[in-house]
């Protein structure tokens, strides 16, 4: 299968660079380019891409608004949104994940990481750096933005013990393969448990499953380690 990618970024040079890189891969193709969020939504509805590589900061309709629109459209349920960010706007990234984005990449990403990230999201996985995710989710939980609804711990009552265990490991940033090796299960069995948990919780994808895991307290945000004696700032 060929992974269809839609590029959404107001920088024409960056779009051209990404297009050249993606189109050089036999298993990927760029189906369109958008310079703002409104155009991204229009082109996504036209081309039905597998992934929208979405910048957050764009003139007019920004990437956050476009992500919310795309992820709320039932006709685009198979389309995943991968956010491009400089990690300067953690609140916006947290909002995008809450809206249904499948992960994020820095704009200074390497070629190999970008291509691997696109393939990861296309396969149904979330692209979430464990360290960055903990920071984002921690900020999101400590001061949720207006209108945000935090998931109640009671939502987990429908899950089996195994589903909760695997969901927690996924939230810690472990892949299906890593979880399978740890629990001595097959990757297919792990994938099945993940999808069952997503279905029961109404999560659009693995990224939303991670958000719910933190919101419900299934996974606790790990506080930073205190400085060693004598090494702190006076």
Short mmCIF file of C-alpha atoms in Angstrom, two decimals:
data_model
loop_
_atom_site.label_atom_id
_atom_site.label_comp_id
_atom_site.label_asym_id
_atom_site.label_seq_id
_atom_site.Cartn_x
_atom_site.Cartn_y
_atom_site.Cartn_z
CA UNK A 1 0.00 0.00 0.00
CA UNK A 2 1.13 3.54 -0.73
CA UNK A 3 0.87 6.00 2.15
CA UNK A 4 -0.89 9.15 0.95
CA UNK A 5 0.39 12.30 2.66
CA UNK A 6 -1.06 15.82 2.66
CA UNK A 7 1.33 18.64 3.61
CA UNK A 8 -0.02 21.64 5.53
CA UNK A 9 2.52 24.39 6.18
CA UNK A 10 2.67 28.07 5.23
CA UNK A 11 6.37 27.80 4.29
CA UNK A 12 6.51 26.84 0.61
CA UNK A 13 10.20 25.89 0.80
CA UNK A 14 9.57 23.48 3.67
CA UNK A 15 6.64 21.91 1.82
CA UNK A 16 8.78 21.47 -1.28
CA UNK A 17 11.53 19.83 0.77
CA UNK A 18 9.10 17.43 2.42
CA UNK A 19 7.44 16.63 -0.91
CA UNK A 20 10.75 15.79 -2.56
CA UNK A 21 11.74 13.60 0.36
CA UNK A 22 8.42 11.76 0.67
CA UNK A 23 7.95 11.26 -3.06
CA UNK A 24 11.39 9.67 -3.24
CA UNK A 25 10.03 6.72 -1.21
CA UNK A 26 8.33 3.87 -3.06
CA UNK A 27 5.74 3.43 -0.32
CA UNK A 28 4.71 7.10 0.02
CA UNK A 29 3.32 9.90 -2.10
CA UNK A 30 2.27 13.50 -1.49
CA UNK A 31 -1.31 14.03 -2.69
CA UNK A 32 -1.56 17.75 -1.98
CA UNK A 33 -0.11 20.86 -0.33
CA UNK A 34 -1.96 23.40 1.82
CA UNK A 35 -0.70 26.76 3.03
CA UNK A 36 -3.25 27.12 5.83
CA UNK A 37 -5.68 25.08 7.89
CA UNK A 38 -8.79 25.80 5.85
CA UNK A 39 -7.09 24.62 2.67
CA UNK A 40 -5.83 21.53 4.52
CA UNK A 41 -9.37 20.58 5.50
CA UNK A 42 -10.63 21.13 1.95
CA UNK A 43 -7.83 19.06 0.40
CA UNK A 44 -8.21 16.30 2.99
CA UNK A 45 -11.88 15.94 2.10
CA UNK A 46 -10.94 15.86 -1.57
CA UNK A 47 -7.98 13.47 -1.50
CA UNK A 48 -8.69 11.41 1.66
CA UNK A 49 -5.00 11.15 2.67
CA UNK A 50 -3.74 8.62 5.18
CA UNK A 51 -1.79 11.32 7.01
CA UNK A 52 -1.91 15.11 7.21
CA UNK A 53 1.48 16.53 8.19
CA UNK A 54 0.18 19.64 9.96
CA UNK A 55 1.99 22.75 11.12
CA UNK A 56 0.38 24.49 14.09
CA UNK A 57 1.24 28.09 13.34
CA UNK A 58 -0.26 29.17 10.03
CA UNK A 59 -2.02 32.38 8.97
CA UNK A 60 -5.80 32.35 8.75
CA UNK A 61 -7.07 29.00 10.01
CA UNK A 62 -4.30 27.55 12.16
CA UNK A 63 -3.28 23.92 12.46
CA UNK A 64 -5.04 23.42 15.79
CA UNK A 65 -8.42 24.45 14.41
CA UNK A 66 -7.86 22.36 11.29
CA UNK A 67 -6.91 19.33 13.39
CA UNK A 68 -10.08 19.62 15.45
CA UNK A 69 -12.17 19.87 12.28
CA UNK A 70 -10.49 16.92 10.58
CA UNK A 71 -10.62 14.63 13.60
CA UNK A 72 -14.28 15.43 14.22
CA UNK A 73 -15.29 14.57 10.64
CA UNK A 74 -16.60 10.96 10.52
CA UNK A 75 -15.83 10.77 6.81
CA UNK A 76 -12.14 11.31 7.63
CA UNK A 77 -11.94 8.75 10.43
CA UNK A 78 -9.15 6.92 8.57
CA UNK A 79 -7.05 10.08 8.19
CA UNK A 80 -4.38 10.68 10.84
CA UNK A 81 -2.91 14.06 11.78
CA UNK A 82 0.79 14.33 12.58
CA UNK A 83 1.70 17.68 14.11
CA UNK A 84 4.84 19.62 13.19
CA UNK A 85 6.11 21.75 16.06
CA UNK A 86 9.16 23.50 17.45
CA UNK A 87 8.04 22.42 20.96
CA UNK A 88 7.64 26.08 21.83
CA UNK A 89 3.88 25.85 22.23
CA UNK A 90 3.21 22.93 24.55
CA UNK A 91 -0.37 24.04 25.25
CA UNK A 92 -1.21 23.93 21.55
CA UNK A 93 0.36 20.50 21.11
CA UNK A 94 -1.64 19.24 24.10
CA UNK A 95 -4.79 20.68 22.55
CA UNK A 96 -4.01 19.01 19.24
CA UNK A 97 -3.53 15.63 20.93
CA UNK A 98 -6.78 16.11 22.81
CA UNK A 99 -8.50 16.92 19.51
CA UNK A 100 -7.30 13.67 17.98
CA UNK A 101 -3.82 14.21 16.54
CA UNK A 102 -1.76 11.03 16.39
CA UNK A 103 1.51 12.58 17.50
CA UNK A 104 4.06 15.25 16.81
CA UNK A 105 7.49 15.84 15.30
CA UNK A 106 9.91 18.73 15.65
CA UNK A 107 10.59 20.84 12.58
CA UNK A 108 14.28 20.10 12.98
CA UNK A 109 13.56 16.39 12.56
CA UNK A 110 16.04 14.26 10.65
CA UNK A 111 15.14 12.67 7.32
CA UNK A 112 15.07 9.15 8.71
CA UNK A 113 12.99 10.17 11.72
CA UNK A 114 10.41 11.95 9.57
CA UNK A 115 9.94 9.00 7.23
CA UNK A 116 9.87 6.52 10.11
CA UNK A 117 7.34 8.73 11.88
CA UNK A 118 5.02 8.80 8.89
CA UNK A 119 5.19 5.02 8.58
CA UNK A 120 4.57 4.62 12.32
CA UNK A 121 1.43 6.74 12.26
CA UNK A 122 0.21 5.11 9.05
CA UNK A 123 0.47 1.70 10.76
CA UNK A 124 -1.91 2.84 13.48
CA UNK A 125 0.65 3.63 16.17
CA UNK A 126 1.01 6.94 17.98
CA UNK A 127 4.16 9.01 17.54
CA UNK A 128 4.74 10.28 21.05
CA UNK A 129 8.12 10.90 22.60
CA UNK A 130 7.78 9.59 26.18
CA UNK A 131 9.67 12.53 27.72
CA UNK A 132 7.88 15.20 25.70
CA UNK A 133 4.53 13.49 26.21
CA UNK A 134 4.90 13.44 29.99
CA UNK A 135 5.65 17.16 29.96
CA UNK A 136 2.71 17.96 27.72
CA UNK A 137 0.23 15.80 29.58
CA UNK A 138 1.46 17.08 32.94
CA UNK A 139 0.86 20.67 31.87
CA UNK A 140 -2.49 19.74 30.38
CA UNK A 141 -3.62 18.07 33.61
CA UNK A 142 -2.34 20.75 35.96
CA UNK A 143 -4.04 23.63 34.13
CA UNK A 144 -6.53 22.31 31.56
CA UNK A 145 -7.57 24.86 28.97
CA UNK A 146 -11.11 26.33 29.08
CA UNK A 147 -13.74 23.89 27.86
CA UNK A 148 -11.50 20.84 28.23
CA UNK A 149 -13.09 17.76 29.72
CA UNK A 150 -10.82 15.54 31.77
CA UNK A 151 -11.50 11.83 31.65
CA UNK A 152 -13.00 10.34 34.81
CA UNK A 153 -11.24 7.32 36.40
CA UNK A 154 -14.60 5.55 36.18
CA UNK A 155 -14.12 5.23 32.43
CA UNK A 156 -11.57 2.49 33.05
CA UNK A 157 -14.11 0.21 34.74
CA UNK A 158 -15.04 -1.39 31.39
CA UNK A 159 -11.47 -2.50 30.75
CA UNK A 160 -10.06 -5.86 31.73
CA UNK A 161 -6.99 -5.99 33.96
CA UNK A 162 -4.86 -6.93 30.95
CA UNK A 163 -6.23 -4.05 28.87
CA UNK A 164 -5.43 -1.59 31.67
CA UNK A 165 -1.94 -3.03 32.01
CA UNK A 166 -1.21 -2.73 28.29
CA UNK A 167 -2.80 0.72 28.10
CA UNK A 168 -0.49 1.91 30.90
CA UNK A 169 2.57 0.52 29.13
CA UNK A 170 1.52 2.20 25.89
CA UNK A 171 1.15 5.48 27.78
CA UNK A 172 4.72 5.10 29.03
CA UNK A 173 5.83 5.18 25.38
CA UNK A 174 6.32 1.46 24.77
CA UNK A 175 5.60 0.04 21.32
CA UNK A 176 3.47 -3.06 20.75
CA UNK A 177 6.64 -5.08 20.18
CA UNK A 178 8.21 -3.88 23.43
CA UNK A 179 5.02 -4.59 25.36
CA UNK A 180 4.81 -8.05 23.81
CA UNK A 181 8.39 -8.86 24.80
CA UNK A 182 7.82 -7.64 28.37
CA UNK A 183 4.57 -9.57 28.89
CA UNK A 184 5.62 -12.58 26.79
CA UNK A 185 2.73 -12.11 24.37
CA UNK A 186 2.55 -11.88 20.60
CA UNK A 187 2.49 -8.36 19.07
CA UNK A 188 -0.87 -9.28 17.51
CA UNK A 189 -2.33 -10.04 20.93
CA UNK A 190 -1.05 -6.73 22.27
CA UNK A 191 -2.48 -4.89 19.27
CA UNK A 192 -5.84 -6.58 19.85
CA UNK A 193 -5.91 -5.45 23.50
CA UNK A 194 -5.00 -1.90 22.48
CA UNK A 195 -7.80 -1.75 19.92
CA UNK A 196 -10.31 -3.19 22.40
CA UNK A 197 -9.33 -0.55 24.95
CA UNK A 198 -9.68 2.17 22.31
CA UNK A 199 -13.13 0.90 21.33
CA UNK A 200 -14.37 0.72 24.92
CA UNK A 201 -13.07 4.21 25.77
CA UNK A 202 -14.13 5.83 22.50
CA UNK A 203 -10.53 6.80 21.71
CA UNK A 204 -9.91 7.79 18.11
CA UNK A 205 -6.42 6.31 18.14
CA UNK A 206 -3.50 5.33 20.33
CA UNK A 207 -2.57 8.95 21.06
CA UNK A 208 -5.96 9.62 22.63
CA UNK A 209 -5.59 6.40 24.60
CA UNK A 210 -2.37 7.83 26.06
CA UNK A 211 -4.11 11.08 27.01
CA UNK A 212 -6.91 9.17 28.74
CA UNK A 213 -4.36 7.05 30.64
CA UNK A 214 -2.83 10.17 32.16
CA UNK A 215 -6.14 11.97 32.74
CA UNK A 216 -7.70 9.06 34.61
CA UNK A 217 -4.63 8.53 36.78
CA UNK A 218 -3.87 5.11 35.31
CA UNK A 219 -0.39 6.49 34.68
CA UNK A 220 1.09 9.07 37.02
CA UNK A 221 3.24 11.92 35.77
CA UNK A 222 6.76 11.30 37.05
CA UNK A 223 8.16 14.43 38.72
CA UNK A 224 11.69 15.45 37.76
CA UNK A 225 14.44 14.10 39.97
CA UNK A 226 15.65 16.62 42.58
CA UNK A 227 19.22 17.84 42.15
CA UNK A 228 21.87 15.99 44.10
CA UNK A 229 23.05 17.67 47.34
CA UNK A 230 25.47 20.45 46.58
CA UNK A 231 24.53 20.69 42.89
CA UNK A 232 21.43 22.85 43.13
CA UNK A 233 21.20 26.53 42.33
CA UNK A 234 21.89 28.64 45.44
#
